[in-house]
Amino acid sequence: MNVFKQKTKRRLAIIVLMLVFVNIYGTLGFYLIEEGLELLDAFYLSAITYSTLGFGDIVPLTDSGKLFAVSTAVAGLLVSGISIGLFVQLLYEGTLQDILKGNKMEKTISKLEKHFIVCGRGSTGNQIVSELQERNYDVVVIDHEKECNEGLKYFLNGDARKDSVLMRAAIQNARGLAAVLKNDADNVFITLTARNLNPDIKIVSRFKDPDTEKKLKIAGADFVISPYKIGGHRMALSLASPILIDFLDETLNRNGLGVRFGSITLPTTSPVNGKKLRDSGIRENSLGAMIVAIIPPGEKPIFNPQASTVLQPLSQLLLLGTGEQMSNLRRYISRVT
């Protein structure tokens, strides 16, 4: 829980405690001072006194009771004034709205399934979010900086290293998680925590120090990536094979050719299972998606598969095509005959 929430809840607690105190003070006072007064009547008398609504059929009869009524009314006015001041301060600072908005968002996030979680919204995190949102995936971003929520549909302000924060992000239902904080140790800790909370989740983690790579894999990361290594590799290719880089940029750029790489897993009930690639109808029904490789379960990838390749259940198809072609193919291979 961040400092702002703690401060807000503390102020709300003060308001509630003051109101409770005035009620107890007035109720016990009238009950002890006014002889023959029932406890419920004492509470009623206390409430109408400090609320300044005016007396009804029950009034203090003794001089002591009347003086006590004055003190109760003054205490009620003071408490009301302080409470209103604290409440206005909360509204002015915006912390109360943030809590109410945050609670609403957390309820929405708790219902998500097959979504992605991105821990850290730095330059790398921003790029990941942008790419996933471009593919119409639900993405929950976790960052300790409250200001990082701009332009995000789902955002949690908190420490991604904590179990409770990852649970608020519905990690038990998530499809994948990216740990891209600046500190390698934090990414190792997040990876370890995420793997413990969801053994089936796909985890990709960023590292800077080469010594961290092995630790991330031990912690449970499926993929470990160094932006510096990838950047260096890309720059080397730009020098050695500029045409290849231009092609990849044009292919992967959302403003370029409009095609992208993707992967689809064949369901066990898919009608294409057991068929040869030439007879599967994949290219025709996807309206042009190209199969770059096929990865049968537990086997090595088959690059540029032959038309005679037999499709097996749970094989992964690595594809090149437009978003529409990918959607067409996903519907086709998932239909039940």
PDB file of C-alpha atoms in Angstrom, residues 36-295:
ATOM      1  CA  GLY A  36     -34.607   6.557  34.431  1.00  0.00           C
ATOM      2  CA  LEU A  37     -33.420   7.151  30.872  1.00  0.00           C
ATOM      3  CA  GLU A  38     -33.081   4.002  28.764  1.00  0.00           C
ATOM      4  CA  LEU A  39     -29.822   3.417  26.876  1.00  0.00           C
ATOM      5  CA  LEU A  40     -31.563   3.703  23.499  1.00  0.00           C
ATOM      6  CA  ASP A  41     -33.218   6.963  24.559  1.00  0.00           C
ATOM      7  CA  ALA A  42     -29.827   8.237  25.723  1.00  0.00           C
ATOM      8  CA  PHE A  43     -28.339   7.425  22.319  1.00  0.00           C
ATOM      9  CA  TYR A  44     -31.252   9.164  20.583  1.00  0.00           C
ATOM     10  CA  LEU A  45     -30.890  12.232  22.801  1.00  0.00           C
ATOM     11  CA  SER A  46     -27.153  12.324  22.135  1.00  0.00           C
ATOM     12  CA  ALA A  47     -27.634  12.061  18.368  1.00  0.00           C
ATOM     13  CA  ILE A  48     -30.172  14.881  18.062  1.00  0.00           C
ATOM     14  CA  THR A  49     -28.089  17.049  20.416  1.00  0.00           C
ATOM     15  CA  TYR A  50     -24.731  16.899  18.601  1.00  0.00           C
ATOM     16  CA  SER A  51     -26.461  17.003  15.215  1.00  0.00           C
ATOM     17  CA  THR A  52     -28.287  20.207  16.320  1.00  0.00           C
ATOM     18  CA  LEU A  53     -31.586  18.931  14.900  1.00  0.00           C
ATOM     19  CA  GLY A  54     -33.508  20.065  17.948  1.00  0.00           C
ATOM     20  CA  PHE A  55     -35.209  18.143  20.745  1.00  0.00           C
ATOM     21  CA  GLY A  56     -38.401  16.184  20.233  1.00  0.00           C
ATOM     22  CA  ASP A  57     -40.372  14.231  22.789  1.00  0.00           C
ATOM     23  CA  ILE A  58     -37.246  13.388  24.802  1.00  0.00           C
ATOM     24  CA  VAL A  59     -35.441  16.328  26.473  1.00  0.00           C
ATOM     25  CA  PRO A  60     -32.927  16.646  29.324  1.00  0.00           C
ATOM     26  CA  LEU A  61     -34.853  17.367  32.531  1.00  0.00           C
ATOM     27  CA  THR A  62     -32.088  18.162  35.022  1.00  0.00           C
ATOM     28  CA  ASP A  63     -29.771  21.165  35.083  1.00  0.00           C
ATOM     29  CA  SER A  64     -26.809  18.809  34.797  1.00  0.00           C
ATOM     30  CA  GLY A  65     -28.419  17.216  31.766  1.00  0.00           C
ATOM     31  CA  LYS A  66     -28.983  20.592  30.131  1.00  0.00           C
ATOM     32  CA  LEU A  67     -25.359  21.628  30.712  1.00  0.00           C
ATOM     33  CA  PHE A  68     -24.189  18.291  29.372  1.00  0.00           C
ATOM     34  CA  ALA A  69     -26.413  18.792  26.313  1.00  0.00           C
ATOM     35  CA  VAL A  70     -24.607  22.079  25.645  1.00  0.00           C
ATOM     36  CA  SER A  71     -21.207  20.374  25.903  1.00  0.00           C
ATOM     37  CA  THR A  72     -22.401  17.584  23.600  1.00  0.00           C
ATOM     38  CA  ALA A  73     -23.660  20.099  21.029  1.00  0.00           C
ATOM     39  CA  VAL A  74     -20.342  21.998  21.127  1.00  0.00           C
ATOM     40  CA  ALA A  75     -18.386  18.738  20.783  1.00  0.00           C
ATOM     41  CA  GLY A  76     -20.615  17.710  17.899  1.00  0.00           C
ATOM     42  CA  LEU A  77     -20.060  21.008  16.097  1.00  0.00           C
ATOM     43  CA  LEU A  78     -16.293  20.760  16.590  1.00  0.00           C
ATOM     44  CA  VAL A  79     -16.166  17.182  15.339  1.00  0.00           C
ATOM     45  CA  SER A  80     -18.398  18.032  12.374  1.00  0.00           C
ATOM     46  CA  GLY A  81     -16.192  20.990  11.469  1.00  0.00           C
ATOM     47  CA  ILE A  82     -12.986  18.964  11.697  1.00  0.00           C
ATOM     48  CA  SER A  83     -14.536  16.062   9.770  1.00  0.00           C
ATOM     49  CA  ILE A  84     -15.767  18.319   6.978  1.00  0.00           C
ATOM     50  CA  GLY A  85     -12.334  19.970   6.811  1.00  0.00           C
ATOM     51  CA  LEU A  86     -10.546  16.625   6.509  1.00  0.00           C
ATOM     52  CA  PHE A  87     -13.039  15.386   3.929  1.00  0.00           C
ATOM     53  CA  VAL A  88     -12.708  18.538   1.810  1.00  0.00           C
ATOM     54  CA  GLN A  89      -8.929  18.176   2.016  1.00  0.00           C
ATOM     55  CA  LEU A  90      -9.188  14.619   0.706  1.00  0.00           C
ATOM     56  CA  LEU A  91     -11.362  15.777  -2.186  1.00  0.00           C
ATOM     57  CA  TYR A  92      -9.015  18.676  -2.964  1.00  0.00           C
ATOM     58  CA  GLU A  93      -5.939  16.438  -3.017  1.00  0.00           C
ATOM     59  CA  GLY A  94      -7.734  13.891  -5.167  1.00  0.00           C
ATOM     60  CA  THR A  95      -6.653  10.937  -3.040  1.00  0.00           C
ATOM     61  CA  LEU A  96     -10.209   9.854  -2.238  1.00  0.00           C
ATOM     62  CA  GLN A  97     -11.149   9.827  -5.917  1.00  0.00           C
ATOM     63  CA  ASP A  98      -7.988   7.845  -6.647  1.00  0.00           C
ATOM     64  CA  ILE A  99      -8.922   5.194  -4.089  1.00  0.00           C
ATOM     65  CA  LEU A 100     -12.496   4.890  -5.387  1.00  0.00           C
ATOM     66  CA  LYS A 101     -11.270   4.758  -8.986  1.00  0.00           C
ATOM     67  CA  GLY A 102      -8.538   2.286  -8.041  1.00  0.00           C
ATOM     68  CA  ASN A 103     -10.995  -0.018  -6.283  1.00  0.00           C
ATOM     69  CA  LYS A 104     -13.261   0.005  -9.347  1.00  0.00           C
ATOM     70  CA  MET A 105     -10.317  -0.797 -11.629  1.00  0.00           C
ATOM     71  CA  GLU A 106      -9.130  -3.623  -9.373  1.00  0.00           C
ATOM     72  CA  LYS A 107     -12.582  -5.225  -9.522  1.00  0.00           C
ATOM     73  CA  THR A 108     -12.414  -5.077 -13.319  1.00  0.00           C
ATOM     74  CA  ILE A 109      -8.874  -6.489 -13.385  1.00  0.00           C
ATOM     75  CA  SER A 110      -9.868  -9.367 -11.100  1.00  0.00           C
ATOM     76  CA  LYS A 111     -12.247 -10.602 -13.829  1.00  0.00           C
ATOM     77  CA  LEU A 112      -9.605 -10.641 -16.592  1.00  0.00           C
ATOM     78  CA  GLU A 113      -8.408 -13.907 -18.118  1.00  0.00           C
ATOM     79  CA  LYS A 114      -5.579 -14.701 -20.564  1.00  0.00           C
ATOM     80  CA  HIS A 115      -4.194 -11.196 -20.096  1.00  0.00           C
ATOM     81  CA  PHE A 116      -0.604  -9.988 -19.851  1.00  0.00           C
ATOM     82  CA  ILE A 117       1.100  -8.299 -16.910  1.00  0.00           C
ATOM     83  CA  VAL A 118       3.930  -5.808 -17.447  1.00  0.00           C
ATOM     84  CA  CYS A 119       5.969  -4.955 -14.354  1.00  0.00           C
ATOM     85  CA  GLY A 120       7.634  -1.580 -14.840  1.00  0.00           C
ATOM     86  CA  ARG A 121       6.682   1.149 -17.289  1.00  0.00           C
ATOM     87  CA  GLY A 122      10.062   2.363 -18.460  1.00  0.00           C
ATOM     88  CA  SER A 123      11.080   2.618 -22.106  1.00  0.00           C
ATOM     89  CA  THR A 124      11.109  -1.188 -22.498  1.00  0.00           C
ATOM     90  CA  GLY A 125       7.805  -1.598 -20.682  1.00  0.00           C
ATOM     91  CA  ASN A 126       6.185   1.078 -22.831  1.00  0.00           C
ATOM     92  CA  GLN A 127       7.221  -0.708 -26.001  1.00  0.00           C
ATOM     93  CA  ILE A 128       5.871  -4.032 -24.712  1.00  0.00           C
ATOM     94  CA  VAL A 129       2.541  -2.452 -23.771  1.00  0.00           C
ATOM     95  CA  SER A 130       2.273  -0.728 -27.149  1.00  0.00           C
ATOM     96  CA  GLU A 131       2.945  -3.937 -29.081  1.00  0.00           C
ATOM     97  CA  LEU A 132       0.510  -6.030 -27.025  1.00  0.00           C
ATOM     98  CA  GLN A 133      -2.251  -3.436 -27.195  1.00  0.00           C
ATOM     99  CA  GLU A 134      -1.739  -3.218 -30.953  1.00  0.00           C
ATOM    100  CA  ARG A 135      -2.587  -6.929 -31.025  1.00  0.00           C
ATOM    101  CA  ASN A 136      -5.742  -6.277 -28.950  1.00  0.00           C
ATOM    102  CA  TYR A 137      -4.521  -8.059 -25.816  1.00  0.00           C
ATOM    103  CA  ASP A 138      -5.544  -6.954 -22.334  1.00  0.00           C
ATOM    104  CA  VAL A 139      -2.481  -5.597 -20.521  1.00  0.00           C
ATOM    105  CA  VAL A 140      -2.178  -4.795 -16.808  1.00  0.00           C
ATOM    106  CA  VAL A 141       0.749  -2.507 -15.970  1.00  0.00           C
ATOM    107  CA  ILE A 142       2.235  -2.449 -12.466  1.00  0.00           C
ATOM    108  CA  ASP A 143       4.476   0.442 -11.435  1.00  0.00           C
ATOM    109  CA  HIS A 144       5.351   2.115  -8.145  1.00  0.00           C
ATOM    110  CA  GLU A 145       5.047   5.553  -9.762  1.00  0.00           C
ATOM    111  CA  LYS A 146       1.465   6.761  -9.648  1.00  0.00           C
ATOM    112  CA  GLU A 147       1.994   9.040 -12.658  1.00  0.00           C
ATOM    113  CA  CYS A 148       2.719   6.075 -14.958  1.00  0.00           C
ATOM    114  CA  ASN A 149      -0.981   5.349 -15.548  1.00  0.00           C
ATOM    115  CA  GLU A 150      -1.424   7.799 -18.417  1.00  0.00           C
ATOM    116  CA  GLY A 151      -3.016   6.235 -21.480  1.00  0.00           C
ATOM    117  CA  LEU A 152      -3.486   2.839 -19.814  1.00  0.00           C
ATOM    118  CA  LYS A 153      -6.722   0.894 -19.535  1.00  0.00           C
ATOM    119  CA  TYR A 154      -5.506  -1.259 -16.641  1.00  0.00           C
ATOM    120  CA  PHE A 155      -2.972   0.055 -14.136  1.00  0.00           C
ATOM    121  CA  LEU A 156      -1.963  -0.851 -10.588  1.00  0.00           C
ATOM    122  CA  ASN A 157       0.135   1.437  -8.424  1.00  0.00           C
ATOM    123  CA  GLY A 158       2.299  -0.797  -6.246  1.00  0.00           C
ATOM    124  CA  ASP A 159       5.383  -2.940  -5.767  1.00  0.00           C
ATOM    125  CA  ALA A 160       5.368  -5.804  -8.272  1.00  0.00           C
ATOM    126  CA  ARG A 161       7.707  -7.809  -6.032  1.00  0.00           C
ATOM    127  CA  LYS A 162       4.890  -8.372  -3.545  1.00  0.00           C
ATOM    128  CA  ASP A 163       2.551 -11.360  -3.763  1.00  0.00           C
ATOM    129  CA  SER A 164      -0.451  -9.205  -2.889  1.00  0.00           C
ATOM    130  CA  VAL A 165       0.163  -6.798  -5.779  1.00  0.00           C
ATOM    131  CA  LEU A 166       0.547  -9.594  -8.334  1.00  0.00           C
ATOM    132  CA  MET A 167      -2.627 -11.204  -6.979  1.00  0.00           C
ATOM    133  CA  ARG A 168      -4.433  -7.880  -7.476  1.00  0.00           C
ATOM    134  CA  ALA A 169      -3.283  -8.086 -11.105  1.00  0.00           C
ATOM    135  CA  ALA A 170      -5.069 -11.478 -11.356  1.00  0.00           C
ATOM    136  CA  ILE A 171      -1.816 -13.316 -12.027  1.00  0.00           C
ATOM    137  CA  GLN A 172      -3.565 -16.640 -11.434  1.00  0.00           C
ATOM    138  CA  ASN A 173      -5.545 -16.035 -14.653  1.00  0.00           C
ATOM    139  CA  ALA A 174      -2.784 -14.319 -16.641  1.00  0.00           C
ATOM    140  CA  ARG A 175      -1.295 -15.639 -19.857  1.00  0.00           C
ATOM    141  CA  GLY A 176       2.115 -14.024 -19.496  1.00  0.00           C
ATOM    142  CA  LEU A 177       4.238 -11.610 -17.465  1.00  0.00           C
ATOM    143  CA  ALA A 178       7.118  -9.308 -18.384  1.00  0.00           C
ATOM    144  CA  ALA A 179       9.534  -8.269 -15.615  1.00  0.00           C
ATOM    145  CA  VAL A 180      11.265  -5.189 -17.018  1.00  0.00           C
ATOM    146  CA  LEU A 181      12.327  -3.143 -14.009  1.00  0.00           C
ATOM    147  CA  LYS A 182      15.666  -1.349 -14.176  1.00  0.00           C
ATOM    148  CA  ASN A 183      17.150  -3.396 -11.330  1.00  0.00           C
ATOM    149  CA  ASP A 184      18.153  -6.983 -12.173  1.00  0.00           C
ATOM    150  CA  ALA A 185      17.602  -8.169  -8.601  1.00  0.00           C
ATOM    151  CA  ASP A 186      14.019  -6.876  -8.698  1.00  0.00           C
ATOM    152  CA  ASN A 187      13.356  -8.771 -11.926  1.00  0.00           C
ATOM    153  CA  VAL A 188      14.729 -11.975 -10.390  1.00  0.00           C
ATOM    154  CA  PHE A 189      12.473 -11.524  -7.357  1.00  0.00           C
ATOM    155  CA  ILE A 190       9.396 -10.793  -9.496  1.00  0.00           C
ATOM    156  CA  THR A 191      10.120 -13.844 -11.656  1.00  0.00           C
ATOM    157  CA  LEU A 192      10.435 -16.085  -8.608  1.00  0.00           C
ATOM    158  CA  THR A 193       7.238 -14.710  -7.065  1.00  0.00           C
ATOM    159  CA  ALA A 194       5.236 -14.937 -10.295  1.00  0.00           C
ATOM    160  CA  ARG A 195       6.339 -18.519 -10.952  1.00  0.00           C
ATOM    161  CA  ASN A 196       5.286 -19.491  -7.424  1.00  0.00           C
ATOM    162  CA  LEU A 197       1.852 -17.872  -7.815  1.00  0.00           C
ATOM    163  CA  ASN A 198       1.180 -19.275 -11.289  1.00  0.00           C
ATOM    164  CA  PRO A 199       3.306 -22.274 -12.360  1.00  0.00           C
ATOM    165  CA  ASP A 200       1.862 -22.203 -15.906  1.00  0.00           C
ATOM    166  CA  ILE A 201       2.416 -18.535 -16.754  1.00  0.00           C
ATOM    167  CA  LYS A 202       4.885 -17.517 -19.468  1.00  0.00           C
ATOM    168  CA  ILE A 203       7.528 -15.181 -18.043  1.00  0.00           C
ATOM    169  CA  VAL A 204       9.950 -12.963 -19.942  1.00  0.00           C
ATOM    170  CA  SER A 205      12.535 -11.037 -17.914  1.00  0.00           C
ATOM    171  CA  ARG A 206      14.985  -8.305 -18.743  1.00  0.00           C
ATOM    172  CA  PHE A 207      18.589  -8.252 -17.523  1.00  0.00           C
ATOM    173  CA  LYS A 208      21.621  -5.985 -17.843  1.00  0.00           C
ATOM    174  CA  ASP A 209      24.345  -7.915 -16.026  1.00  0.00           C
ATOM    175  CA  PRO A 210      25.278 -11.159 -17.878  1.00  0.00           C
ATOM    176  CA  ASP A 211      25.595 -12.910 -14.499  1.00  0.00           C
ATOM    177  CA  THR A 212      21.868 -12.360 -13.939  1.00  0.00           C
ATOM    178  CA  GLU A 213      20.799 -14.373 -16.981  1.00  0.00           C
ATOM    179  CA  LYS A 214      21.338 -17.746 -15.311  1.00  0.00           C
ATOM    180  CA  LYS A 215      19.657 -16.589 -12.089  1.00  0.00           C
ATOM    181  CA  LEU A 216      16.545 -15.539 -13.998  1.00  0.00           C
ATOM    182  CA  LYS A 217      16.296 -18.948 -15.646  1.00  0.00           C
ATOM    183  CA  ILE A 218      16.691 -20.669 -12.274  1.00  0.00           C
ATOM    184  CA  ALA A 219      13.996 -18.372 -10.849  1.00  0.00           C
ATOM    185  CA  GLY A 220      11.588 -19.589 -13.525  1.00  0.00           C
ATOM    186  CA  ALA A 221      11.820 -17.232 -16.511  1.00  0.00           C
ATOM    187  CA  ASP A 222      10.899 -18.813 -19.845  1.00  0.00           C
ATOM    188  CA  PHE A 223      12.735 -16.131 -21.789  1.00  0.00           C
ATOM    189  CA  VAL A 224      15.532 -13.820 -20.651  1.00  0.00           C
ATOM    190  CA  ILE A 225      16.391 -10.820 -22.795  1.00  0.00           C
ATOM    191  CA  SER A 226      19.089  -8.170 -22.707  1.00  0.00           C
ATOM    192  CA  PRO A 227      18.011  -5.019 -24.594  1.00  0.00           C
ATOM    193  CA  TYR A 228      21.688  -4.151 -25.004  1.00  0.00           C
ATOM    194  CA  LYS A 229      22.483  -7.512 -26.602  1.00  0.00           C
ATOM    195  CA  ILE A 230      19.491  -7.261 -28.932  1.00  0.00           C
ATOM    196  CA  GLY A 231      20.361  -3.672 -29.790  1.00  0.00           C
ATOM    197  CA  GLY A 232      23.950  -4.626 -30.571  1.00  0.00           C
ATOM    198  CA  HIS A 233      22.825  -7.573 -32.692  1.00  0.00           C
ATOM    199  CA  ARG A 234      20.454  -5.366 -34.662  1.00  0.00           C
ATOM    200  CA  MET A 235      23.114  -2.724 -35.251  1.00  0.00           C
ATOM    201  CA  ALA A 236      25.528  -5.391 -36.503  1.00  0.00           C
ATOM    202  CA  LEU A 237      22.870  -6.700 -38.916  1.00  0.00           C
ATOM    203  CA  SER A 238      22.213  -3.155 -40.086  1.00  0.00           C
ATOM    204  CA  LEU A 239      25.852  -2.955 -41.124  1.00  0.00           C
ATOM    205  CA  ALA A 240      26.198  -6.468 -42.531  1.00  0.00           C
ATOM    206  CA  SER A 241      22.711  -7.039 -44.029  1.00  0.00           C
ATOM    207  CA  PRO A 242      20.892  -3.712 -44.373  1.00  0.00           C
ATOM    208  CA  ILE A 243      18.322  -5.156 -46.809  1.00  0.00           C
ATOM    209  CA  LEU A 244      17.275  -7.771 -44.218  1.00  0.00           C
ATOM    210  CA  ILE A 245      16.824  -5.085 -41.556  1.00  0.00           C
ATOM    211  CA  ASP A 246      14.761  -2.970 -43.950  1.00  0.00           C
ATOM    212  CA  PHE A 247      12.537  -5.974 -44.683  1.00  0.00           C
ATOM    213  CA  LEU A 248      12.038  -6.790 -41.006  1.00  0.00           C
ATOM    214  CA  ASP A 249      11.298  -3.159 -40.178  1.00  0.00           C
ATOM    215  CA  GLU A 250       8.755  -2.961 -42.973  1.00  0.00           C
ATOM    216  CA  THR A 251       7.224  -6.264 -41.916  1.00  0.00           C
ATOM    217  CA  LEU A 252       7.021  -5.616 -38.197  1.00  0.00           C
ATOM    218  CA  ASN A 253       6.210  -1.912 -38.342  1.00  0.00           C
ATOM    219  CA  ARG A 254       2.491  -1.417 -37.749  1.00  0.00           C
ATOM    220  CA  ASN A 255       2.542   1.387 -40.334  1.00  0.00           C
ATOM    221  CA  GLY A 256       4.418  -0.715 -42.878  1.00  0.00           C
ATOM    222  CA  LEU A 257       3.145  -3.692 -44.847  1.00  0.00           C
ATOM    223  CA  GLY A 258       0.570  -4.524 -42.190  1.00  0.00           C
ATOM    224  CA  VAL A 259       1.886  -8.056 -41.688  1.00  0.00           C
ATOM    225  CA  ARG A 260       3.446  -9.542 -38.596  1.00  0.00           C
ATOM    226  CA  PHE A 261       4.821 -12.726 -37.141  1.00  0.00           C
ATOM    227  CA  GLY A 262       2.574 -14.731 -34.852  1.00  0.00           C
ATOM    228  CA  SER A 263       2.041 -18.179 -33.404  1.00  0.00           C
ATOM    229  CA  ILE A 264      -1.015 -20.391 -33.050  1.00  0.00           C
ATOM    230  CA  THR A 265      -1.287 -23.689 -31.177  1.00  0.00           C
ATOM    231  CA  LEU A 266      -3.408 -26.400 -32.784  1.00  0.00           C
ATOM    232  CA  PRO A 267      -6.194 -27.450 -30.379  1.00  0.00           C
ATOM    233  CA  THR A 268      -6.589 -31.170 -29.709  1.00  0.00           C
ATOM    234  CA  THR A 269     -10.036 -30.985 -31.341  1.00  0.00           C
ATOM    235  CA  SER A 270      -8.887 -29.130 -34.464  1.00  0.00           C
ATOM    236  CA  PRO A 271     -10.189 -30.595 -37.747  1.00  0.00           C
ATOM    237  CA  VAL A 272      -6.736 -30.169 -39.352  1.00  0.00           C
ATOM    238  CA  ASN A 273      -5.048 -32.616 -36.972  1.00  0.00           C
ATOM    239  CA  GLY A 274      -3.645 -35.637 -38.800  1.00  0.00           C
ATOM    240  CA  LYS A 275      -3.865 -33.951 -42.187  1.00  0.00           C
ATOM    241  CA  LYS A 276      -1.005 -33.105 -44.480  1.00  0.00           C
ATOM    242  CA  LEU A 277      -0.251 -29.423 -44.805  1.00  0.00           C
ATOM    243  CA  ARG A 278      -1.358 -29.397 -48.455  1.00  0.00           C
ATOM    244  CA  ASP A 279      -4.764 -30.848 -47.484  1.00  0.00           C
ATOM    245  CA  SER A 280      -5.330 -28.774 -44.336  1.00  0.00           C
ATOM    246  CA  GLY A 281      -6.885 -25.770 -46.078  1.00  0.00           C
ATOM    247  CA  ILE A 282      -4.920 -23.440 -43.814  1.00  0.00           C
ATOM    248  CA  ARG A 283      -3.687 -21.053 -46.486  1.00  0.00           C
ATOM    249  CA  GLU A 284      -7.045 -20.925 -48.278  1.00  0.00           C
ATOM    250  CA  ASN A 285      -9.163 -20.401 -45.152  1.00  0.00           C
ATOM    251  CA  SER A 286      -6.798 -17.856 -43.612  1.00  0.00           C
ATOM    252  CA  LEU A 287      -6.834 -15.974 -46.932  1.00  0.00           C
ATOM    253  CA  GLY A 288      -3.075 -15.963 -47.301  1.00  0.00           C
ATOM    254  CA  ALA A 289      -1.246 -16.564 -43.984  1.00  0.00           C
ATOM    255  CA  MET A 290       2.186 -18.111 -44.544  1.00  0.00           C
ATOM    256  CA  ILE A 291       3.486 -20.907 -42.291  1.00  0.00           C
ATOM    257  CA  VAL A 292       7.148 -20.171 -41.562  1.00  0.00           C
ATOM    258  CA  ALA A 293       7.704 -23.105 -39.218  1.00  0.00           C
ATOM    259  CA  ILE A 294       5.906 -25.878 -37.353  1.00  0.00           C
ATOM    260  CA  ILE A 295       6.942 -26.961 -33.864  1.00  0.00           C
TER     261      ILE A 295
END
